[in-house]
Short mmCIF file of C-alpha atoms (C1' of nucleotides) in Angstrom, two decimals:
data_model
loop_
_atom_site.label_atom_id
_atom_site.label_comp_id
_atom_site.label_asym_id
_atom_site.label_seq_id
_atom_site.Cartn_x
_atom_site.Cartn_y
_atom_site.Cartn_z
CA MET A 1 0.00 0.00 0.00
CA ARG A 2 1.48 3.28 -1.10
CA ILE A 3 1.99 5.97 1.51
CA PRO A 4 2.84 9.67 1.10
CA ILE A 5 6.53 10.39 1.47
CA GLN A 6 5.83 12.84 4.26
CA GLU A 7 4.58 9.91 6.35
CA VAL A 8 7.75 7.89 5.97
CA THR A 9 9.59 8.14 9.29
CA PRO A 10 12.33 6.08 10.96
CA GLU A 11 9.54 4.24 12.78
CA THR A 12 7.63 3.28 9.63
CA GLY A 13 9.18 -0.16 9.13
CA GLN A 14 8.18 -1.52 5.73
CA ALA A 15 6.98 1.13 3.28
CA GLU A 16 5.95 1.56 -0.34
CA VAL A 17 6.18 4.93 -2.06
CA ILE A 18 5.53 6.16 -5.56
CA GLY A 19 7.15 9.30 -6.86
CA TRP A 20 9.33 11.07 -9.36
CA VAL A 21 13.09 10.56 -9.44
CA HIS A 22 14.31 13.92 -8.24
CA GLU A 23 18.03 13.19 -8.29
CA VAL A 24 20.38 10.25 -8.73
CA ARG A 25 23.84 10.00 -7.18
CA ASP A 26 25.68 6.91 -8.31
CA LEU A 27 28.74 6.25 -6.20
CA GLY A 28 29.57 2.94 -7.85
CA GLY A 29 28.67 0.20 -5.41
CA LEU A 30 26.09 2.46 -3.80
CA THR A 31 23.43 4.53 -5.53
CA PHE A 32 21.23 7.18 -3.95
CA PHE A 33 17.87 8.09 -5.45
CA LEU A 34 15.87 11.03 -4.19
CA ILE A 35 12.21 10.22 -4.74
CA ARG A 36 9.76 13.11 -4.69
CA ASP A 37 6.00 13.26 -4.38
CA ARG A 38 3.92 16.31 -3.56
CA THR A 39 4.47 15.81 0.14
CA GLY A 40 8.24 15.62 0.23
CA ILE A 41 11.44 13.85 -0.72
CA LEU A 42 12.73 10.47 0.41
CA GLN A 43 16.20 9.01 -0.08
CA VAL A 44 16.25 5.51 -1.51
CA THR A 45 19.61 3.85 -1.05
CA VAL A 46 20.61 0.94 -3.26
CA PRO A 47 23.63 -1.13 -2.16
CA LYS A 48 24.24 -2.88 -5.47
CA LYS A 49 25.72 -6.03 -4.01
CA LYS A 50 22.79 -6.60 -1.68
CA VAL A 51 19.75 -6.09 -3.89
CA SER A 52 18.07 -8.40 -6.38
CA ALA A 53 18.88 -8.58 -10.09
CA GLU A 54 15.40 -7.18 -10.82
CA VAL A 55 16.12 -4.07 -8.77
CA LEU A 56 19.49 -3.66 -10.49
CA SER A 57 18.03 -3.86 -13.97
CA ALA A 58 15.20 -1.47 -13.05
CA ILE A 59 17.52 1.20 -11.71
CA LYS A 60 19.65 0.94 -14.82
CA GLU A 61 16.62 1.91 -16.93
CA THR A 62 15.57 4.74 -14.63
CA SER A 63 16.12 8.32 -15.79
CA ARG A 64 15.63 11.55 -13.86
CA GLU A 65 11.98 12.53 -13.41
CA SER A 66 10.82 9.00 -14.17
CA ILE A 67 8.07 7.68 -11.93
CA VAL A 68 9.04 4.73 -9.77
CA ARG A 69 7.34 2.53 -7.22
CA VAL A 70 9.68 1.46 -4.47
CA SER A 71 9.11 -0.70 -1.42
CA GLY A 72 11.43 -1.83 1.30
CA VAL A 73 12.58 -1.31 4.82
CA VAL A 74 12.87 2.19 6.26
CA LYS A 75 15.98 2.74 8.31
CA ALA A 76 16.88 5.54 10.64
CA ILE A 77 20.09 7.05 9.28
CA ASP A 78 21.45 10.36 10.52
CA LYS A 79 23.33 10.90 7.29
CA ALA A 80 20.16 10.76 5.17
CA PRO A 81 17.82 13.71 4.50
CA GLY A 82 14.97 13.62 6.99
CA GLY A 83 16.91 11.14 9.13
CA ARG A 84 15.57 8.11 7.25
CA GLU A 85 16.15 6.16 4.07
CA LEU A 86 14.54 3.28 2.28
CA VAL A 87 16.44 0.24 1.02
CA PRO A 88 14.40 -1.32 -1.75
CA ASP A 89 13.20 -4.91 -1.95
CA THR A 90 11.37 -3.93 -5.12
CA PHE A 91 12.05 -1.05 -7.50
CA GLU A 92 9.60 -0.70 -10.37
CA LEU A 93 9.88 1.77 -13.21
CA VAL A 94 6.27 2.94 -13.60
CA CYS A 95 6.85 5.49 -16.33
CA ARG A 96 10.17 6.36 -17.88
CA CYS A 97 10.91 10.06 -18.36
CA ALA A 98 12.31 11.27 -21.68
CA SER A 99 15.51 13.23 -21.90
CA PRO A 100 16.73 15.92 -22.13
CA LEU A 101 14.35 17.73 -19.81
CA PRO A 102 13.00 21.09 -21.02
CA LEU A 103 14.15 22.57 -17.74
CA ASP A 104 16.03 21.55 -14.64
CA VAL A 105 13.58 20.47 -11.94
CA VAL A 106 16.34 20.37 -9.33
CA GLU A 107 17.14 24.05 -9.99
CA LYS A 108 20.89 23.59 -10.27
CA VAL A 109 20.55 25.75 -13.36
CA PRO A 110 17.99 28.54 -13.28
CA ALA A 111 15.36 28.80 -15.99
CA ASP A 112 13.72 31.95 -17.35
CA LEU A 113 10.09 32.40 -16.38
CA ASP A 114 9.18 32.11 -20.05
CA THR A 115 10.91 28.72 -20.33
CA ARG A 116 9.26 27.63 -17.12
CA LEU A 117 5.79 28.60 -18.28
CA ASP A 118 6.29 26.78 -21.58
CA ALA A 119 6.93 23.63 -19.54
CA ARG A 120 4.67 24.48 -16.65
CA PHE A 121 3.81 20.85 -15.88
CA LEU A 122 7.51 20.24 -15.20
CA ASP A 123 8.11 23.59 -13.56
CA ALA A 124 5.28 22.87 -11.14
CA ARG A 125 7.16 19.77 -9.96
CA ARG A 126 9.68 22.07 -8.34
CA PRO A 127 8.89 22.16 -4.65
CA ARG A 128 8.90 25.94 -4.43
CA VAL A 129 6.44 26.19 -7.32
CA THR A 130 4.19 23.52 -5.85
CA ALA A 131 4.32 25.51 -2.62
CA VAL A 132 2.91 28.65 -4.25
CA PHE A 133 -0.14 26.76 -5.40
CA GLN A 134 -0.58 24.95 -2.11
CA VAL A 135 -0.68 28.38 -0.48
CA ARG A 136 -3.06 29.68 -3.12
CA SER A 137 -5.36 26.73 -2.55
CA GLN A 138 -5.36 27.33 1.19
CA ALA A 139 -5.96 31.05 0.70
CA THR A 140 -8.95 30.30 -1.50
CA LYS A 141 -10.32 27.93 1.12
CA ALA A 142 -9.78 30.53 3.85
CA VAL A 143 -11.71 33.11 1.84
CA CYS A 144 -14.62 30.72 1.36
CA ASP A 145 -14.60 29.59 5.00
CA TYR A 146 -14.57 33.17 6.21
CA LEU A 147 -17.40 34.31 3.98
CA PHE A 148 -19.56 31.20 4.49
CA SER A 149 -19.19 31.57 8.24
CA ARG A 150 -20.65 35.06 7.90
CA GLY A 151 -23.66 33.92 5.93
CA PHE A 152 -22.55 34.69 2.39
CA LEU A 153 -23.91 32.85 -0.63
CA THR A 154 -21.48 31.96 -3.37
CA ILE A 155 -22.80 32.67 -6.84
CA THR A 156 -21.63 32.33 -10.42
CA THR A 157 -22.34 34.91 -13.06
CA PRO A 158 -21.90 34.98 -16.84
CA LYS A 159 -18.47 35.47 -18.33
CA VAL A 160 -19.96 35.93 -21.78
CA VAL A 161 -21.81 39.22 -21.91
CA ALA A 162 -23.59 41.30 -24.52
CA ALA A 163 -21.96 44.68 -24.22
CA ALA A 164 -19.24 46.76 -22.71
CA THR A 165 -21.14 47.71 -19.61
CA GLU A 166 -18.71 49.59 -17.48
CA GLY A 167 -16.59 51.68 -19.76
CA GLY A 168 -12.95 51.97 -18.87
CA THR A 169 -11.08 48.80 -19.63
CA GLU A 170 -10.97 47.16 -23.04
CA LEU A 171 -12.97 43.97 -23.57
CA PHE A 172 -12.23 40.88 -25.61
CA PRO A 173 -14.81 40.50 -28.35
CA ILE A 174 -15.92 36.98 -29.16
CA ALA A 175 -18.25 35.42 -31.69
CA TYR A 176 -21.51 34.26 -30.11
CA PHE A 177 -23.50 32.59 -32.87
CA GLU A 178 -24.88 35.45 -34.96
CA LYS A 179 -24.24 38.03 -32.26
CA GLU A 180 -21.27 39.93 -31.00
CA ALA A 181 -20.36 39.27 -27.39
CA PHE A 182 -17.56 39.98 -24.95
CA LEU A 183 -15.72 38.31 -22.13
CA ASN A 184 -16.74 39.98 -18.91
CA GLN A 185 -14.34 42.31 -17.16
CA SER A 186 -16.05 42.03 -13.78
CA PRO A 187 -19.09 40.44 -12.12
CA GLN A 188 -19.97 43.88 -10.78
CA LEU A 189 -23.34 44.39 -12.42
CA TYR A 190 -24.51 40.85 -11.69
CA LYS A 191 -23.54 41.03 -8.03
CA GLN A 192 -25.59 44.20 -7.76
CA MET A 193 -28.59 42.63 -9.45
CA MET A 194 -28.49 39.92 -6.80
CA MET A 195 -28.75 42.62 -4.17
CA GLY A 196 -31.97 43.55 -5.93
CA ALA A 197 -32.96 39.89 -5.66
CA GLY A 198 -32.58 40.05 -1.90
CA PHE A 199 -29.60 37.68 -1.54
CA GLU A 200 -28.02 40.27 0.80
CA LYS A 201 -24.51 38.81 0.97
CA VAL A 202 -22.92 37.22 -2.06
CA PHE A 203 -19.46 36.39 -3.27
CA GLU A 204 -17.95 34.96 -6.39
CA ILE A 205 -14.43 33.78 -7.07
CA GLY A 206 -14.04 33.70 -10.80
CA PRO A 207 -12.16 34.81 -13.88
CA ILE A 208 -12.20 38.34 -15.21
CA PHE A 209 -10.85 39.42 -18.58
CA ARG A 210 -9.08 42.62 -19.51
CA ALA A 211 -7.96 43.30 -23.05
CA GLU A 212 -5.36 45.89 -22.06
CA GLU A 213 -2.04 45.64 -23.86
CA HIS A 214 0.01 46.14 -20.77
CA ASN A 215 3.24 44.31 -20.34
CA THR A 216 4.16 44.37 -16.68
CA THR A 217 4.85 42.06 -13.76
CA LYS A 218 1.52 42.86 -12.10
CA HIS A 219 -1.03 42.64 -14.88
CA LEU A 220 -2.78 39.66 -16.45
CA ASN A 221 -5.31 39.55 -19.23
CA GLU A 222 -7.16 36.77 -17.43
CA ALA A 223 -7.18 37.14 -13.67
CA THR A 224 -9.13 35.75 -10.74
CA SER A 225 -11.33 38.11 -8.80
CA ILE A 226 -12.70 37.57 -5.32
CA ASP A 227 -15.87 39.63 -5.55
CA VAL A 228 -18.13 40.51 -2.65
CA GLU A 229 -21.36 42.48 -2.38
CA VAL A 230 -23.35 43.23 0.79
CA SER A 231 -26.81 44.77 1.17
CA PHE A 232 -27.62 47.38 3.79
CA ALA A 233 -23.90 48.03 4.18
CA ASP A 234 -21.89 51.14 3.51
CA HIS A 235 -18.29 51.49 2.37
CA HIS A 236 -17.01 51.51 5.96
CA GLU A 237 -18.57 48.13 6.68
CA VAL A 238 -17.18 46.43 3.60
CA MET A 239 -13.73 47.92 4.25
CA ARG A 240 -13.81 46.30 7.68
CA LEU A 241 -14.94 43.06 6.09
CA LEU A 242 -12.11 43.26 3.58
CA GLU A 243 -9.34 43.97 6.08
CA ASP A 244 -10.63 41.23 8.38
CA LEU A 245 -10.69 38.81 5.50
CA VAL A 246 -7.13 39.64 4.44
CA VAL A 247 -5.87 39.15 8.00
CA HIS A 248 -7.81 35.89 8.27
CA VAL A 249 -6.29 34.58 5.04
CA TYR A 250 -2.76 35.42 6.17
CA ARG A 251 -3.33 33.73 9.52
CA SER A 252 -4.84 30.69 7.94
CA VAL A 253 -1.88 30.34 5.57
CA GLN A 254 0.56 30.78 8.40
CA GLU A 255 -1.19 28.16 10.53
CA THR A 256 -1.69 25.51 7.88
CA CYS A 257 1.07 25.97 5.31
CA ALA A 258 4.26 25.43 7.30
CA GLY A 259 5.68 23.09 4.67
CA PRO A 260 4.99 25.29 1.65
CA LEU A 261 6.18 28.42 3.47
CA ASP A 262 9.37 26.59 4.35
CA ALA A 263 9.84 25.58 0.70
CA LEU A 264 9.45 29.25 -0.20
CA GLU A 265 12.01 30.18 2.45
CA ILE A 266 9.49 32.31 4.30
CA ARG A 267 10.44 31.84 7.94
CA GLU A 268 7.63 33.92 9.32
CA LEU A 269 4.73 35.29 7.37
CA ALA A 270 4.22 38.90 8.45
CA ILE A 271 0.52 39.16 9.21
CA PRO A 272 -0.93 42.60 8.50
CA GLU A 273 -2.58 44.35 11.42
CA ALA A 274 -6.16 45.54 11.18
CA PRO A 275 -7.48 48.14 11.09
CA PHE A 276 -5.52 49.35 8.09
CA ASP A 277 -4.90 53.06 7.78
CA ARG A 278 -7.58 55.04 5.95
CA LEU A 279 -5.83 57.56 3.76
CA PRO A 280 -8.10 60.05 2.01
CA TYR A 281 -7.32 60.44 -1.67
CA ALA A 282 -6.52 64.14 -1.22
CA ASP A 283 -3.85 63.27 1.36
CA ALA A 284 -2.48 60.49 -0.85
CA ILE A 285 -2.01 62.98 -3.67
CA GLY A 286 -0.21 65.31 -1.29
CA ILE A 287 2.16 62.55 -0.20
CA ALA A 288 2.84 61.56 -3.80
CA ALA A 289 3.48 65.13 -4.93
CA LYS A 290 5.85 65.79 -2.05
CA ALA A 291 7.73 62.50 -2.35
CA THR A 292 8.17 62.53 -6.11
CA GLY A 293 8.49 66.26 -6.71
CA GLU A 294 6.23 65.80 -9.69
CA PRO A 295 3.21 67.97 -10.49
CA ILE A 296 0.63 65.47 -9.24
CA GLN A 297 -2.68 67.21 -8.65
CA TYR A 298 -6.03 66.53 -7.08
CA GLY A 299 -8.14 64.81 -9.70
CA ASP A 300 -5.29 62.86 -11.30
CA ASP A 301 -5.25 59.11 -11.41
CA ILE A 302 -2.65 57.64 -9.12
CA GLY A 303 0.00 56.39 -11.53
CA THR A 304 2.74 53.87 -10.93
CA VAL A 305 5.27 56.38 -9.60
CA ALA A 306 2.76 57.93 -7.20
CA GLU A 307 1.48 54.54 -6.09
CA LYS A 308 5.02 53.46 -5.26
CA ALA A 309 5.82 56.67 -3.39
CA ILE A 310 2.67 56.46 -1.29
CA GLY A 311 3.29 52.77 -0.61
CA GLU A 312 6.78 53.50 0.67
CA HIS A 313 5.42 56.25 2.86
CA MET A 314 2.69 54.03 4.34
CA GLY A 315 4.79 50.88 4.69
CA ALA A 316 1.84 48.50 5.26
CA HIS A 317 -1.60 47.69 3.90
CA TYR A 318 -3.80 50.79 3.73
CA PHE A 319 -6.97 52.09 2.16
CA ILE A 320 -7.19 55.09 -0.11
CA THR A 321 -10.64 56.54 0.55
CA ASP A 322 -12.86 59.41 -0.57
CA TRP A 323 -11.96 59.46 -4.24
CA PRO A 324 -13.06 62.16 -6.66
CA THR A 325 -16.31 61.00 -8.25
CA ALA A 326 -14.90 61.93 -11.63
CA ILE A 327 -12.23 59.21 -11.65
CA LYS A 328 -14.29 56.35 -10.20
CA PRO A 329 -16.96 54.28 -11.96
CA TYR A 330 -20.54 55.50 -12.21
CA TYR A 331 -21.79 53.00 -9.64
CA ALA A 332 -19.72 54.54 -6.80
CA MET A 333 -21.93 56.51 -4.42
CA PRO A 334 -21.18 60.25 -4.16
CA TYR A 335 -21.24 61.83 -0.72
CA GLU A 336 -24.52 63.61 -0.06
CA ASP A 337 -22.84 66.77 1.23
CA ASP A 338 -20.19 66.88 -1.52
CA PRO A 339 -21.06 64.89 -4.64
CA SER A 340 -17.65 65.62 -6.17
CA VAL A 341 -16.23 63.02 -3.76
CA CYS A 342 -17.49 59.46 -3.57
CA LYS A 343 -17.62 56.54 -1.15
CA ALA A 344 -15.04 54.54 -3.05
CA PHE A 345 -11.86 52.99 -1.73
CA ASP A 346 -8.85 51.04 -2.92
CA LEU A 347 -7.08 48.52 -0.74
CA MET A 348 -3.37 48.94 -1.26
CA HIS A 349 -0.39 46.81 -0.46
CA PRO A 350 2.80 48.91 -0.41
CA ARG A 351 3.70 47.33 -3.76
CA MET A 352 0.38 47.69 -5.59
CA GLU A 353 -3.39 47.92 -5.57
CA LEU A 354 -5.12 44.77 -4.34
CA SER A 355 -8.77 45.66 -4.37
CA SER A 356 -11.20 48.41 -5.15
CA GLY A 357 -14.70 48.87 -3.88
CA SER A 358 -17.34 51.33 -2.83
CA GLN A 359 -20.76 51.89 -1.52
CA ARG A 360 -22.87 51.69 -4.66
CA VAL A 361 -25.48 54.01 -6.06
CA HIS A 362 -28.80 52.26 -5.39
CA GLN A 363 -31.16 55.04 -6.52
CA HIS A 364 -32.27 54.48 -10.10
CA ASP A 365 -32.39 58.12 -11.18
CA LEU A 366 -29.05 58.98 -9.65
CA LEU A 367 -27.51 55.97 -11.34
CA VAL A 368 -28.88 57.02 -14.71
CA HIS A 369 -27.51 60.48 -14.12
CA GLN A 370 -24.08 59.13 -13.19
CA ILE A 371 -23.99 56.89 -16.24
CA GLN A 372 -24.80 59.81 -18.47
CA SER A 373 -22.19 62.01 -16.85
CA LYS A 374 -19.57 59.37 -17.73
CA GLY A 375 -20.60 59.69 -21.36
CA LEU A 376 -22.26 56.27 -21.40
CA SER A 377 -25.71 55.41 -22.65
CA PRO A 378 -28.24 54.13 -20.09
CA GLU A 379 -30.22 52.44 -22.87
CA SER A 380 -27.33 50.10 -23.63
CA PHE A 381 -27.64 48.38 -20.29
CA ALA A 382 -31.28 48.52 -19.40
CA PHE A 383 -30.99 44.93 -18.13
CA TYR A 384 -28.84 46.27 -15.31
CA LEU A 385 -30.88 49.37 -14.54
CA THR A 386 -34.31 47.76 -14.38
CA PRO A 387 -33.77 46.06 -10.99
CA PHE A 388 -33.08 49.49 -9.53
CA LEU A 389 -36.73 50.40 -10.21
CA TYR A 390 -38.11 47.54 -8.12
CA GLY A 391 -36.71 47.87 -4.63
CA MET A 392 -32.93 47.99 -4.63
CA PRO A 393 -31.40 48.02 -1.15
CA PRO A 394 -28.44 50.23 -0.31
CA HIS A 395 -25.34 48.08 -0.78
CA ALA A 396 -21.58 48.07 -0.99
CA GLY A 397 -18.86 45.71 -2.13
CA TRP A 398 -15.44 45.17 -3.58
CA GLY A 399 -13.35 43.03 -5.88
CA LEU A 400 -10.04 41.62 -4.69
CA GLY A 401 -7.38 40.34 -7.09
CA ALA A 402 -6.54 36.80 -6.04
CA GLU A 403 -3.19 36.69 -7.85
CA ARG A 404 -2.10 40.01 -6.40
CA LEU A 405 -3.06 38.84 -2.93
CA ILE A 406 -0.87 35.73 -3.31
CA MET A 407 1.91 37.64 -5.04
CA THR A 408 2.20 40.25 -2.29
CA MET A 409 1.75 37.69 0.48
CA LEU A 410 4.60 35.54 -0.79
CA GLY A 411 6.77 38.32 -2.17
CA LEU A 412 6.67 36.92 -5.71
CA GLY A 413 8.43 39.07 -8.27
CA ASN A 414 6.00 38.44 -11.10
CA ILE A 415 2.24 37.95 -11.00
CA ARG A 416 2.62 35.11 -13.50
CA GLU A 417 4.21 33.09 -10.69
CA ALA A 418 0.85 33.13 -8.92
CA VAL A 419 -1.09 31.59 -11.85
CA LEU A 420 -0.63 28.12 -13.24
CA PHE A 421 -1.26 29.08 -16.84
CA PRO A 422 -1.08 32.86 -17.19
CA ARG A 423 -2.69 34.73 -20.04
CA ASP A 424 -0.76 37.85 -20.89
CA ARG A 425 -0.17 40.05 -23.91
CA HIS A 426 1.81 37.34 -25.69
CA ARG A 427 0.94 34.05 -24.05
CA LEU A 428 -2.01 31.92 -25.08
CA THR A 429 -0.47 28.47 -24.51
CA PRO A 430 -0.21 26.21 -22.66
"C1'" G B 1 0.12 52.28 -27.81
"C1'" C B 2 5.21 54.57 -26.55
"C1'" C B 3 10.18 53.61 -24.86
"C1'" C B 4 14.36 50.51 -23.41
"C1'" A B 5 16.85 45.86 -23.39
"C1'" G B 6 17.59 41.17 -25.40
"C1'" G B 7 17.58 36.34 -28.79
"C1'" U B 8 24.55 31.63 -28.41
"C1'" A B 9 24.05 23.54 -26.89
"C1'" G B 10 17.96 20.68 -23.45
"C1'" U B 11 18.73 24.66 -19.45
"C1'" G B 12 21.42 29.12 -17.58
"C1'" U B 13 25.57 31.86 -19.45
"C1'" A B 14 30.81 34.07 -21.56
"C1'" G B 15 32.18 36.18 -25.87
"C1'" U B 16 31.55 43.92 -28.95
"C1'" G B 17 35.60 42.52 -36.18
"C1'" G B 18 40.60 37.76 -37.07
"C1'" C B 19 43.06 35.06 -30.68
"C1'" C B 20 35.93 31.39 -31.88
"C1'" C B 21 35.07 24.99 -36.78
"C1'" A B 22 32.75 29.59 -29.81
"C1'" U B 23 33.61 29.94 -22.76
"C1'" C B 24 31.86 27.99 -18.28
"C1'" A B 25 28.21 25.42 -15.51
"C1'" U B 26 24.38 22.03 -15.61
"C1'" G B 27 22.59 17.94 -18.51
"C1'" U B 28 23.09 13.40 -21.54
"C1'" C B 29 26.25 9.12 -22.84
"C1'" G B 30 30.67 6.02 -21.52
"C1'" G B 31 34.54 4.78 -17.70
"C1'" C B 32 36.21 4.68 -12.21
"C1'" C B 33 34.14 5.01 -7.33
"C1'" U B 34 29.99 1.78 -0.87
"C1'" G B 35 27.56 7.15 2.59
"C1'" U B 36 26.26 10.83 -1.21
"C1'" C B 37 23.28 15.07 -0.02
"C1'" A B 38 25.14 20.92 -5.89
"C1'" C B 39 28.97 13.60 -4.61
"C1'" G B 40 34.00 13.50 -6.87
"C1'" C B 41 37.40 12.32 -10.97
"C1'" C B 42 38.41 11.12 -16.50
"C1'" G B 43 36.52 11.27 -21.56
"C1'" A B 44 32.79 12.30 -25.20
"C1'" C B 45 28.17 14.78 -27.10
"C1'" G B 46 25.49 19.13 -27.90
"C1'" A B 47 24.42 26.01 -29.81
"C1'" C B 48 25.43 31.59 -32.57
"C1'" U B 49 16.56 33.16 -34.34
"C1'" C B 50 15.78 34.16 -39.76
"C1'" G B 51 16.78 37.12 -44.31
"C1'" G B 52 19.71 40.86 -46.54
"C1'" A B 53 23.98 44.38 -46.37
"C1'" U B 54 29.13 46.17 -45.10
"C1'" U B 55 34.01 43.72 -44.91
"C1'" C B 56 39.62 40.12 -47.24
"C1'" G B 57 37.08 38.26 -42.73
"C1'" A B 58 30.70 38.81 -38.87
"C1'" A B 59 28.19 35.38 -32.94
"C1'" U B 60 30.15 40.45 -32.89
"C1'" U B 61 28.65 46.25 -37.23
"C1'" C B 62 24.19 48.02 -40.17
"C1'" C B 63 18.97 47.24 -42.18
"C1'" G B 64 14.50 44.37 -42.06
"C1'" A B 65 11.44 40.41 -40.12
"C1'" C B 66 10.03 37.21 -36.25
"C1'" C B 67 10.18 36.16 -31.08
"C1'" U B 68 10.97 37.53 -25.84
"C1'" G B 69 11.67 40.38 -21.25
"C1'" G B 70 10.96 44.95 -18.72
"C1'" G B 71 9.39 50.16 -17.81
"C1'" C B 72 5.58 53.63 -18.77
"C1'" G B 73 0.70 54.71 -20.56
"C1'" C B 74 -3.86 52.54 -20.04
"C1'" C B 75 -6.13 49.40 -16.40
"C1'" A B 76 -13.81 47.28 -12.28
#
RNA sequence: GCCCAGGUAGUGUAGUGGCCCAUCAUGUCGGCCUGUCACGCCGACGACUCGGAUUCGAAUUCCGACCUGGGCGCCA
């Protein structure tokens, strides 16, 4: 019966493991195999004079990264990794690996990210790459656990949509039978419609598509968004929800991902402290202008240079609040006493934006007005506006970039490291 | 979209006009080796993105194409 390598200890006695041949060191009369599965690495030691002819012929056929099934006695040996090794009674070549390898799984020789992504199935065998996705899996679970425990419903919404509904970002057009359609940039409008349906608290973790031709380490053309919407809540409440969630995810990863964090050489995951600072947009602009010496003015978008300067100044997670209505989407609720400023916020990590959200406009006429003032046509998305005529509760929400959350948590240099099969300006395969 | 950098064995690199039928490492193959853990030692194998130009001579200079990385713009 096969057991995970992690469970092989000096006390195990007889064991059978199946895994990939990570490394081979042939010393002549003695050969060491490092066998790897997703739980760890085990040394298999073959004293050539003491094993059967079948074992000898099998190891002769075995190449690096082949899959082997090995069984034998586990011995406590100080000199072996993990303090134990297995001496095989049987050694079966399950699947021989071709050679040469497209990249070096053992990482003796580095590989460019591009090479790694071309051979992602092999790249993902590297323990530190596996670790990223073990952490991502746990983070996803932590998000779901957190939101379910607070009474949220998870929903799914269409990724194929009829029209460019939000303005702003570019959309990917696709052929939909005889009609033109697009890949959705955000579940925003659908989340809001479910507020109109009375679901009160919903979330969706799903893909979003942006057809921007950017070429950076923090943008993807297909990303994963953790989207939340809450009825009868304002922007303050969903900011508290968001910061609590982020802290919860960090804690959960720290508590349950010791192995992966170790593989990533993260000794201690720094858990952000809530509440995060609330930095009004006007103050953020002031900081950026002072720090960069550039003519950054109230009303400007916060560009990369400004974002970096403010991040360095803040030094931890923070919110930028109270944005000018003019540079936020039409669905962000303006303040009653000063409609030029709205109840929108961005959650920032010192390195980059992680999330943006707001209290939403829930009054039909105001929403129509806001859409028009953005130069958009209300008629083109009547399907969205109609629910606002039939009892739409006040509501607020946000969208959090899953890859950026993982990237900043683990200190990854490139967002593509946080996705198995990234889609960027140039990459469509694998 | 603008700008910058780059493309040399399977992988990562050195090489800025002749010293290069190309360096080093890793890998693969063969040989030696019973405690390795980046095992060691010996030997072999394997590459200049493509097209054109300049030149006695081009991996190296120039032009074009293709491909890639990055910065910025843009980005719910």
